[in-house]
Tab-separated table of C-alpha atoms in Angstrom:
chain	number	residue	atom	x	y	z
A	279	MET	CA	-53.128	-1.856	-47.738
A	280	LYS	CA	-53.253	-1.335	-43.995
A	281	ILE	CA	-49.817	-0.938	-42.434
A	282	LEU	CA	-49.044	-0.667	-38.717
A	283	VAL	CA	-45.810	1.111	-37.811
A	284	ALA	CA	-44.074	0.816	-34.435
A	285	GLY	CA	-41.326	3.332	-33.696
A	286	GLY	CA	-42.989	5.914	-35.915
A	287	THR	CA	-41.895	8.880	-33.792
A	288	GLY	CA	-38.225	8.107	-34.441
A	289	ASN	CA	-35.974	9.492	-37.139
A	290	LEU	CA	-36.284	6.516	-39.480
A	291	GLY	CA	-39.833	5.584	-38.492
A	292	SER	CA	-41.229	9.012	-39.335
A	293	ARG	CA	-39.571	8.849	-42.751
A	294	ILE	CA	-41.069	5.413	-43.400
A	295	ILE	CA	-44.513	6.815	-42.566
A	296	ARG	CA	-43.962	9.700	-44.979
A	297	GLU	CA	-42.993	7.283	-47.755
A	298	LEU	CA	-45.958	4.999	-47.050
A	299	ARG	CA	-48.291	7.999	-47.330
A	300	LYS	CA	-46.775	8.853	-50.713
A	301	ARG	CA	-47.731	5.358	-51.836
A	302	GLY	CA	-51.296	5.629	-50.607
A	303	ALA	CA	-51.091	3.219	-47.690
A	304	ASP	CA	-53.625	3.246	-44.844
A	305	ILE	CA	-51.350	3.719	-41.829
A	306	ARG	CA	-51.725	3.081	-38.122
A	307	VAL	CA	-48.983	4.142	-35.742
A	308	VAL	CA	-48.708	2.549	-32.323
A	309	ILE	CA	-47.132	4.745	-29.632
A	310	ARG	CA	-46.655	4.604	-25.882
A	311	PRO	CA	-49.125	6.446	-23.607
A	312	ASN	CA	-46.371	8.780	-22.354
A	313	THR	CA	-45.290	9.900	-25.840
A	314	ALA	CA	-44.510	13.630	-25.944
A	315	LEU	CA	-47.237	15.845	-27.414
A	316	SER	CA	-44.720	17.374	-29.819
A	317	LYS	CA	-44.038	13.947	-31.318
A	318	ILE	CA	-47.753	13.209	-31.615
A	319	ALA	CA	-48.242	16.545	-33.397
A	320	ARG	CA	-45.573	15.621	-35.942
A	321	LEU	CA	-47.329	12.310	-36.599
A	322	LYS	CA	-50.684	14.008	-37.172
A	323	GLN	CA	-49.327	15.903	-40.163
A	324	TYR	CA	-49.227	12.601	-42.050
A	325	ASP	CA	-52.961	11.919	-41.519
A	326	VAL	CA	-52.420	8.546	-39.847
A	327	GLY	CA	-54.345	6.636	-37.230
A	328	ILE	CA	-52.608	7.005	-33.867
A	329	ILE	CA	-53.027	4.286	-31.246
A	330	GLN	CA	-51.662	5.004	-27.770
A	331	THR	CA	-51.297	1.702	-25.982
A	332	ASP	CA	-49.195	-0.316	-23.582
A	333	MET	CA	-46.623	-1.890	-25.891
A	334	THR	CA	-45.742	-4.474	-23.233
A	335	ASN	CA	-49.304	-5.824	-23.209
A	336	VAL	CA	-49.809	-8.441	-25.919
A	337	ASN	CA	-53.599	-8.255	-25.685
A	338	GLU	CA	-53.672	-4.496	-26.271
A	339	MET	CA	-51.131	-4.841	-29.078
A	340	THR	CA	-53.227	-7.595	-30.675
A	341	LEU	CA	-56.176	-5.207	-30.817
A	342	ALA	CA	-53.932	-2.605	-32.485
A	343	CYS	CA	-52.906	-5.172	-35.119
A	344	ARG	CA	-56.423	-6.214	-36.111
A	345	GLU	CA	-57.159	-6.046	-39.879
A	346	VAL	CA	-53.555	-5.011	-40.593
A	347	ASP	CA	-51.741	-6.415	-43.655
A	348	CYS	CA	-48.150	-5.715	-42.586
A	349	VAL	CA	-46.389	-4.607	-39.400
A	350	VAL	CA	-43.279	-2.440	-39.795
A	351	SER	CA	-41.007	-2.097	-36.763
A	352	ALA	CA	-38.635	0.849	-36.588
A	353	LEU	CA	-38.115	0.447	-32.844
A	354	GLN	CA	-34.725	1.307	-31.396
A	355	GLY	CA	-33.309	0.301	-28.032
A	356	LEU	CA	-31.588	-2.431	-26.084
A	357	HIS	CA	-32.767	-5.939	-25.145
A	358	ASP	CA	-35.975	-4.687	-23.546
A	359	VAL	CA	-37.023	-3.159	-26.874
A	360	ILE	CA	-35.312	-5.043	-29.717
A	361	VAL	CA	-36.026	-8.465	-28.198
A	362	ASP	CA	-38.779	-8.077	-25.594
A	363	VAL	CA	-41.091	-5.424	-27.077
A	364	GLN	CA	-40.551	-6.640	-30.632
A	365	THR	CA	-41.479	-10.165	-29.500
A	366	ILE	CA	-44.716	-8.832	-28.026
A	367	LEU	CA	-45.353	-6.978	-31.295
A	368	LEU	CA	-44.610	-10.151	-33.248
A	369	ASN	CA	-46.917	-12.284	-31.113
A	370	ALA	CA	-49.654	-9.676	-31.398
A	371	ALA	CA	-49.293	-9.661	-35.185
A	372	VAL	CA	-49.580	-13.449	-35.294
A	373	ASN	CA	-52.582	-13.408	-32.946
A	374	ALA	CA	-54.328	-10.820	-35.123
A	375	GLY	CA	-53.678	-12.738	-38.336
A	376	VAL	CA	-51.286	-10.194	-39.866
A	377	HIS	CA	-49.666	-11.613	-42.996
A	378	ARG	CA	-46.233	-9.959	-42.911
A	379	PHE	CA	-43.681	-8.491	-40.486
A	380	ILE	CA	-40.696	-6.204	-41.142
A	381	PRO	CA	-38.316	-6.173	-38.124
A	382	SER	CA	-36.158	-3.252	-37.051
A	383	ASP	CA	-32.893	-4.468	-38.585
A	384	PHE	CA	-31.653	-1.694	-40.915
A	385	ALA	CA	-27.985	-2.532	-40.515
A	386	ALA	CA	-24.998	-4.313	-41.995
A	387	ASP	CA	-25.444	-7.989	-42.871
A	388	PHE	CA	-25.170	-9.277	-39.309
A	389	THR	CA	-26.197	-12.740	-40.549
A	390	LYS	CA	-22.600	-13.038	-41.785
A	391	LEU	CA	-20.971	-11.876	-38.542
A	392	PRO	CA	-20.011	-14.140	-35.624
A	393	ALA	CA	-21.802	-13.588	-32.332
A	394	GLY	CA	-20.112	-11.368	-29.794
A	395	GLU	CA	-18.528	-8.827	-32.150
A	396	ASN	CA	-21.386	-6.310	-32.126
A	397	ARG	CA	-23.714	-6.031	-29.116
A	398	ASN	CA	-26.603	-4.397	-30.995
A	399	PHE	CA	-26.400	-6.916	-33.835
A	400	ASP	CA	-26.484	-9.751	-31.293
A	401	LEU	CA	-29.839	-8.413	-30.091
A	402	ARG	CA	-31.203	-8.471	-33.629
A	403	ARG	CA	-29.885	-11.989	-34.121
A	404	GLU	CA	-31.684	-13.117	-30.950
A	405	PHE	CA	-34.955	-11.629	-32.171
A	406	HIS	CA	-34.472	-13.260	-35.594
A	407	GLU	CA	-34.469	-16.667	-33.938
A	408	ARG	CA	-37.945	-15.927	-32.613
A	409	LEU	CA	-39.122	-14.351	-35.855
A	410	ASP	CA	-38.031	-17.329	-37.945
A	411	ARG	CA	-40.054	-19.672	-35.722
A	412	ALA	CA	-43.223	-17.577	-35.967
A	413	PRO	CA	-46.007	-18.452	-38.445
A	414	ILE	CA	-45.729	-15.174	-40.350
A	415	ALA	CA	-43.893	-14.024	-43.481
A	416	ALA	CA	-41.032	-11.651	-42.731
A	417	THR	CA	-38.655	-9.414	-44.642
A	418	SER	CA	-35.498	-7.845	-43.228
A	419	VAL	CA	-34.052	-4.756	-44.907
A	420	LEU	CA	-30.256	-4.640	-44.587
A	421	ASN	CA	-28.860	-1.296	-45.717
A	422	GLY	CA	-25.329	-1.188	-44.333
A	423	ALA	CA	-24.530	2.007	-42.421
A	424	PHE	CA	-26.698	5.091	-42.641
A	425	ALA	CA	-24.809	7.571	-44.823
A	426	GLU	CA	-25.557	10.247	-42.212
A	427	LEU	CA	-22.827	8.587	-40.124
A	428	LEU	CA	-20.323	10.417	-42.327
A	429	SER	CA	-21.505	13.762	-40.953
A	430	ASN	CA	-20.885	12.761	-37.319
A	431	HIS	CA	-17.149	13.520	-37.131
A	432	THR	CA	-16.129	9.861	-37.247
A	433	PRO	CA	-12.618	8.825	-38.337
A	434	LEU	CA	-14.165	7.558	-41.582
A	435	LEU	CA	-14.576	11.136	-42.805
A	436	ASP	CA	-13.052	13.913	-40.728
A	437	LEU	CA	-14.209	17.163	-42.324
A	438	GLU	CA	-12.242	19.286	-39.854
A	439	ASN	CA	-8.864	17.713	-40.566
A	440	ASN	CA	-9.547	16.612	-44.157
A	441	THR	CA	-8.757	12.969	-43.509
A	442	VAL	CA	-10.326	9.594	-44.263
A	443	GLY	CA	-9.494	6.848	-41.800
A	444	TYR	CA	-9.514	3.131	-42.506
A	445	TRP	CA	-8.659	-0.200	-40.914
A	446	GLU	CA	-6.808	-3.037	-42.628
A	447	ASP	CA	-7.572	-2.333	-46.301
A	448	PRO	CA	-8.003	1.075	-48.019
A	449	ASP	CA	-9.729	-0.636	-50.948
A	450	TRP	CA	-12.386	-2.408	-48.855
A	451	ARG	CA	-15.756	-1.133	-50.045
A	452	LEU	CA	-18.115	0.089	-47.325
A	453	ASP	CA	-21.929	0.008	-47.594
A	454	PHE	CA	-23.883	3.240	-47.071
A	455	THR	CA	-27.538	4.166	-47.578
A	456	THR	CA	-29.246	7.425	-46.634
A	457	MET	CA	-32.132	7.284	-44.193
A	458	ASP	CA	-34.459	8.693	-46.859
A	459	ASN	CA	-33.497	5.939	-49.312
A	460	THR	CA	-33.868	3.290	-46.610
A	461	ALA	CA	-37.308	4.616	-45.711
A	462	ALA	CA	-38.469	4.713	-49.335
A	463	TYR	CA	-37.284	1.167	-49.933
A	464	THR	CA	-38.875	-0.107	-46.715
A	465	ALA	CA	-42.212	1.461	-47.665
A	466	ALA	CA	-42.055	-0.362	-50.996
A	467	VAL	CA	-41.250	-3.622	-49.178
A	468	ALA	CA	-44.225	-3.167	-46.862
A	469	LEU	CA	-46.547	-3.015	-49.885
A	470	ASP	CA	-44.864	-5.934	-51.685
A	471	THR	CA	-46.610	-9.166	-50.717
A	472	ALA	CA	-43.964	-11.213	-52.552
A	473	ALA	CA	-40.915	-9.716	-50.780
A	474	PRO	CA	-38.352	-12.381	-49.729
A	475	ARG	CA	-36.917	-12.991	-46.253
A	476	ILE	CA	-33.911	-10.681	-46.692
A	477	LEU	CA	-33.323	-7.738	-49.014
A	478	ARG	CA	-29.906	-6.083	-49.188
A	479	ILE	CA	-29.445	-2.498	-50.404
A	480	ALA	CA	-26.698	0.100	-50.575
A	481	GLY	CA	-27.151	3.622	-51.856
A	482	PHE	CA	-23.428	3.576	-52.538
A	483	GLN	CA	-20.520	1.245	-51.911
A	484	ILE	CA	-17.241	3.075	-51.573
A	485	SER	CA	-13.727	2.318	-50.339
A	486	PRO	CA	-11.801	4.692	-48.080
A	487	GLN	CA	-9.478	5.377	-51.018
A	488	GLU	CA	-12.436	6.289	-53.221
A	489	LEU	CA	-14.018	8.288	-50.414
A	490	ALA	CA	-10.897	10.433	-50.101
A	491	THR	CA	-10.922	11.049	-53.851
A	492	VAL	CA	-14.608	12.010	-53.911
A	493	ALA	CA	-14.255	14.270	-50.868
A	494	THR	CA	-11.236	15.985	-52.451
A	495	THR	CA	-13.203	16.621	-55.634
A	496	ILE	CA	-16.367	17.859	-53.914
A	497	LYS	CA	-14.740	19.978	-51.209
A	498	LYS	CA	-11.884	21.176	-53.446
A	499	GLU	CA	-9.403	20.452	-50.666
A	500	GLU	CA	-7.089	17.460	-50.391
A	501	PHE	CA	-8.276	14.656	-48.113
A	502	LYS	CA	-5.508	12.385	-46.841
A	503	LEU	CA	-5.899	8.667	-46.262
A	504	ILE	CA	-4.957	7.605	-42.718
A	505	ARG	CA	-4.408	3.989	-41.637
A	506	MET	CA	-5.972	3.532	-38.189
A	507	GLY	CA	-4.752	-0.021	-37.638
A	508	SER	CA	-5.576	-3.608	-38.475
A	509	LEU	CA	-8.953	-5.268	-37.969
A	510	ALA	CA	-7.401	-7.531	-35.326
A	511	GLU	CA	-6.195	-4.475	-33.415
A	512	LEU	CA	-9.621	-2.844	-33.673
A	513	ALA	CA	-11.356	-6.015	-32.443
A	514	ALA	CA	-8.975	-6.292	-29.487
A	515	GLN	CA	-9.480	-2.622	-28.618
A	516	ASN	CA	-13.268	-3.016	-28.727
A	517	LYS	CA	-13.167	-5.987	-26.358
A	518	GLN	CA	-10.909	-4.124	-23.950
A	519	GLU	CA	-13.081	-0.998	-23.990
A	520	ARG	CA	-16.281	-2.983	-23.471
A	521	ALA	CA	-14.779	-4.800	-20.493
A	522	ALA	CA	-13.457	-1.535	-19.050
A	523	HIS	CA	-16.797	0.278	-19.380
A	524	PRO	CA	-19.593	-2.089	-18.324
A	525	GLU	CA	-21.886	0.901	-17.777
A	526	GLY	CA	-22.131	1.055	-21.552
A	527	GLU	CA	-24.241	-2.105	-21.526
A	528	ASN	CA	-27.129	0.127	-20.459
A	529	GLU	CA	-26.483	2.714	-23.188
A	530	LEU	CA	-27.647	2.444	-26.793
A	531	TYR	CA	-24.512	3.928	-28.335
A	532	PRO	CA	-21.548	3.805	-25.916
A	533	ASP	CA	-18.195	4.590	-27.503
A	534	TRP	CA	-17.262	0.909	-27.738
A	535	GLN	CA	-20.529	0.102	-29.516
A	536	GLN	CA	-19.871	2.789	-32.106
A	537	SER	CA	-16.422	1.301	-32.628
A	538	GLN	CA	-18.011	-2.152	-32.990
A	539	TYR	CA	-20.084	-0.744	-35.856
A	540	ILE	CA	-16.909	0.370	-37.617
A	541	GLN	CA	-15.405	-3.072	-37.084
A	542	SER	CA	-18.507	-4.628	-38.671
A	543	MET	CA	-18.350	-2.258	-41.644
A	544	PHE	CA	-14.816	-3.441	-42.427
A	545	SER	CA	-15.764	-7.106	-41.886
A	546	VAL	CA	-18.848	-7.748	-44.060
A	547	GLN	CA	-20.274	-6.442	-47.316
A	548	LEU	CA	-23.801	-6.552	-48.689
A	549	SER	CA	-24.048	-8.932	-51.639
A	550	PRO	CA	-25.924	-9.439	-53.829
A	551	LEU	CA	-27.727	-6.105	-53.809
A	552	ASP	CA	-31.464	-5.798	-54.381
A	553	ASN	CA	-31.472	-2.095	-55.281
A	554	HIS	CA	-33.328	-2.616	-58.544
A	555	ARG	CA	-36.337	-4.420	-57.068
A	556	TYR	CA	-38.214	-1.113	-56.778
A	557	PRO	CA	-37.245	1.196	-59.687
A	558	GLN	CA	-39.088	4.156	-58.156
A	559	VAL	CA	-36.438	4.509	-55.431
A	560	GLU	CA	-33.956	7.203	-56.498
A	561	TRP	CA	-30.627	6.424	-54.872
A	562	THR	CA	-28.342	9.097	-53.422
A	563	ASP	CA	-24.728	8.425	-54.435
A	564	ALA	CA	-21.578	9.329	-52.550
A	565	ALA	CA	-20.841	12.575	-54.420
A	566	LYS	CA	-24.368	13.897	-53.978
A	567	PHE	CA	-24.411	13.059	-50.285
A	568	ILE	CA	-20.972	14.492	-49.502
A	569	SER	CA	-21.905	17.703	-51.290
A	570	THR	CA	-24.533	18.268	-48.571
A	571	LEU	CA	-22.011	18.038	-45.715
């Protein structure tokens, strides 16, 4: 199958390309003309077709999509990328007769969240409205939070102070999936012509209480559970911080956006899970991941 990947120079996109190559796909990667030579060199190691083109030009993008079976978007950015560029990519795919489209979602189940609580999810929701009107089959992969978040010194797992922070409920189970697992699953989806509109996955689902227990066992040091506040308090804080720092609207991950992600993690869960759709994906569980930190 011929697969076109947008966002292939990124962290997740490059992993998706690697997994598609493992599965024997014929891959094209569309990149901007000003892409750094170092990033192009990394792409070449996967023996893929590289198309440098103006991603804001629907005619050029349509040419890039010709004879492609599925378009995979791993683009990251704000409205100009997630809505505007992805819409151009979508229209180009439709114009070229591409059968399937995988949008750059890769997040918690924002379909279950009200608008206004997570800026980046609102952008994905806006693009979904366009995607659902387009005459093309689509599949969204919802994977919760990337497990790598736990290595970023967040309150969820503080490896310096041996604490696990939580909001509202210490037994609320959080969804995590490693980037490698997400990439492997997405590659399988791209090659699955019968994939449904939404697929939900979680490499592991774990509560803060369970996370503290696992971390204590793996690190052989006691991790204490710390209540950070209620969900209502977190939501109010996020609104206040967003209003106080409007400059963050032009940043991909301002502090208030990162806090909005945490609010979302404690608000929705992925269910039912579709982990078993592709048995070849070997999931990384919480103990195995934490042992690498």
